[in-house]
GROMACS .gro file of C-alpha atoms in nm:
model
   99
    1UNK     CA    1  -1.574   2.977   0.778
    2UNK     CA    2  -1.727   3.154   0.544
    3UNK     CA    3  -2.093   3.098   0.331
    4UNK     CA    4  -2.032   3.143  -0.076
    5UNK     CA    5  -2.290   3.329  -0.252
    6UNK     CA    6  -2.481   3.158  -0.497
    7UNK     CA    7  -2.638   3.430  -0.765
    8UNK     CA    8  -2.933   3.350  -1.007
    9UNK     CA    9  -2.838   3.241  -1.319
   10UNK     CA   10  -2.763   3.556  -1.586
   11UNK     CA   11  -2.675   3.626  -1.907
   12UNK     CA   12  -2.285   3.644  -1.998
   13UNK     CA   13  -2.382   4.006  -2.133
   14UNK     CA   14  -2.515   4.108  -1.771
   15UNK     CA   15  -2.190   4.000  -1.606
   16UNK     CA   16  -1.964   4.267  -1.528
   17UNK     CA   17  -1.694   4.142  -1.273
   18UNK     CA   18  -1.497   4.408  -1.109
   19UNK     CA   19  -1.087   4.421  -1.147
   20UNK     CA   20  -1.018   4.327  -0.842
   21UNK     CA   21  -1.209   4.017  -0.847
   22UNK     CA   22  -1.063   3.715  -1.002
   23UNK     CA   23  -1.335   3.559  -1.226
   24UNK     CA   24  -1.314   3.192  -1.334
   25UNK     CA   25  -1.513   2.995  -1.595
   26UNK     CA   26  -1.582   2.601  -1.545
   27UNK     CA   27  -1.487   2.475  -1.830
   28UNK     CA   28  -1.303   2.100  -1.988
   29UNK     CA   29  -1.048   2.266  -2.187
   30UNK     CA   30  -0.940   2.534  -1.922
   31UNK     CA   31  -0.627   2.547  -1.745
   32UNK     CA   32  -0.612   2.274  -1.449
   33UNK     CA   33  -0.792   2.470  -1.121
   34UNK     CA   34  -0.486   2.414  -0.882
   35UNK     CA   35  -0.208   2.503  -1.202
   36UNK     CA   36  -0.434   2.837  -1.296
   37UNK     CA   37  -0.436   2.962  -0.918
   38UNK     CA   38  -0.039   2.810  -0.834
   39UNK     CA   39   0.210   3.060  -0.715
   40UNK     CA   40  -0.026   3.403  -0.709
   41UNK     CA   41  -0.177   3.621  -0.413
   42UNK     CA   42  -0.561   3.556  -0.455
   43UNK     CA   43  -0.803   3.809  -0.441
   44UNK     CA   44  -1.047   3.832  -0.138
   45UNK     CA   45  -1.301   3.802  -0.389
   46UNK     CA   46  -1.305   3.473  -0.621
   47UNK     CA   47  -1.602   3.379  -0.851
   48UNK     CA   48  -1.685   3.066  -1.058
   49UNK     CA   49  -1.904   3.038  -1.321
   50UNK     CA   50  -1.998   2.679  -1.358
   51UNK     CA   51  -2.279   2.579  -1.637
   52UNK     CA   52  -2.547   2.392  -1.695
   53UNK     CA   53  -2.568   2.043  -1.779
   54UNK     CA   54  -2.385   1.976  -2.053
   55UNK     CA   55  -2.138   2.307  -1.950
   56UNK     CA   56  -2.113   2.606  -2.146
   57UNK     CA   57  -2.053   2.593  -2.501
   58UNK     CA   58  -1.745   2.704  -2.658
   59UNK     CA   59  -1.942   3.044  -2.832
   60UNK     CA   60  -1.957   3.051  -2.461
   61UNK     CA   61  -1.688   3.036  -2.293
   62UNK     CA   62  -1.527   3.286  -2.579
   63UNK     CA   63  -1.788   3.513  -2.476
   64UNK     CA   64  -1.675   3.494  -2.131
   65UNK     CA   65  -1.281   3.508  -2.196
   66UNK     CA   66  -1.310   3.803  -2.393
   67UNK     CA   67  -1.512   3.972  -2.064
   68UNK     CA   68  -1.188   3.893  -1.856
   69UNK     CA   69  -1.284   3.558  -1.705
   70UNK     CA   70  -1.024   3.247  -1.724
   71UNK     CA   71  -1.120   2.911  -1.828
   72UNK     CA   72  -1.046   2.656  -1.563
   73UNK     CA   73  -1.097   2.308  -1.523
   74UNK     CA   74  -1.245   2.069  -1.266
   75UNK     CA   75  -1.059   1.833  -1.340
   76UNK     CA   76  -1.089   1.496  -1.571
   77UNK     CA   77  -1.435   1.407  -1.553
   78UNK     CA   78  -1.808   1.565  -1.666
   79UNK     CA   79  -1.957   1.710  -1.348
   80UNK     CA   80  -2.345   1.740  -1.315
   81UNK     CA   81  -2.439   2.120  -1.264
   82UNK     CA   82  -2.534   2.094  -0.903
   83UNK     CA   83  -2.160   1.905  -0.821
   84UNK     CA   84  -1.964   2.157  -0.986
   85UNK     CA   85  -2.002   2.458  -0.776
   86UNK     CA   86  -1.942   2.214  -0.489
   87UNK     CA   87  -1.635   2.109  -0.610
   88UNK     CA   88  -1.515   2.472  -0.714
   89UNK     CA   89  -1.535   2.588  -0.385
   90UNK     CA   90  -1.340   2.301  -0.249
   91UNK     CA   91  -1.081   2.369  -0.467
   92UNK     CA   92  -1.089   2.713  -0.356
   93UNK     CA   93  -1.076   2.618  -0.004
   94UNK     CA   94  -0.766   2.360  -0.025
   95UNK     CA   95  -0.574   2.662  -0.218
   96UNK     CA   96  -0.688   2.941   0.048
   97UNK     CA   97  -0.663   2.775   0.368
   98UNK     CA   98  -0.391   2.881   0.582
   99UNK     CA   99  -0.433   2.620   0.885
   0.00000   0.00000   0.00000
């Protein structure tokens, strides 16, 4: 097991992921979560950006892809902005367990 760490929220200027970190942004139009991650060694160090309610806006998520992060989806539906990091990591989890 292992406990995710949950930062305060920040700026997209502030953020400043390091290479070997694979940096994700929640977003609708992103690539599907499982399809992004398929068929690649992860990095021991994953985050996920997930937004507020109503997500990030597409000024946004621009912002973000141009800083190296990769727009990735949830999946079909709207999720509220405390369910999203919740789901993220499960996601995470199903792709990185090796029971």
């Amino acid at each position: 097991g292992w406990l995710p760490v949950v930062e305060p929220p920040i700026p997209f200027s502030e953020v400043n992921p390091p290479d070997e970190h694979l940096t994700l942004i929640a977003h609708p139009s992103g690539t599907p979560f499982a399809s992004a991650l398929k068929n690649q060694t992860l990095p021991s160090h994953i985050e996920v950006f997930t937004g507020p309610e109503g997500g990030f806006t597409d000024a946004e998520v621009r912002q973000a892809t141009r800083q190296g992060m990769r727009p990735i989806s949830l999946g079909p539906t709207i999720l509220r902005a405390e369910t999203a990091p919740i789901v993220a990591l499960s996601m995470i989890h199903a792709l990185t367990w090796r029971g």
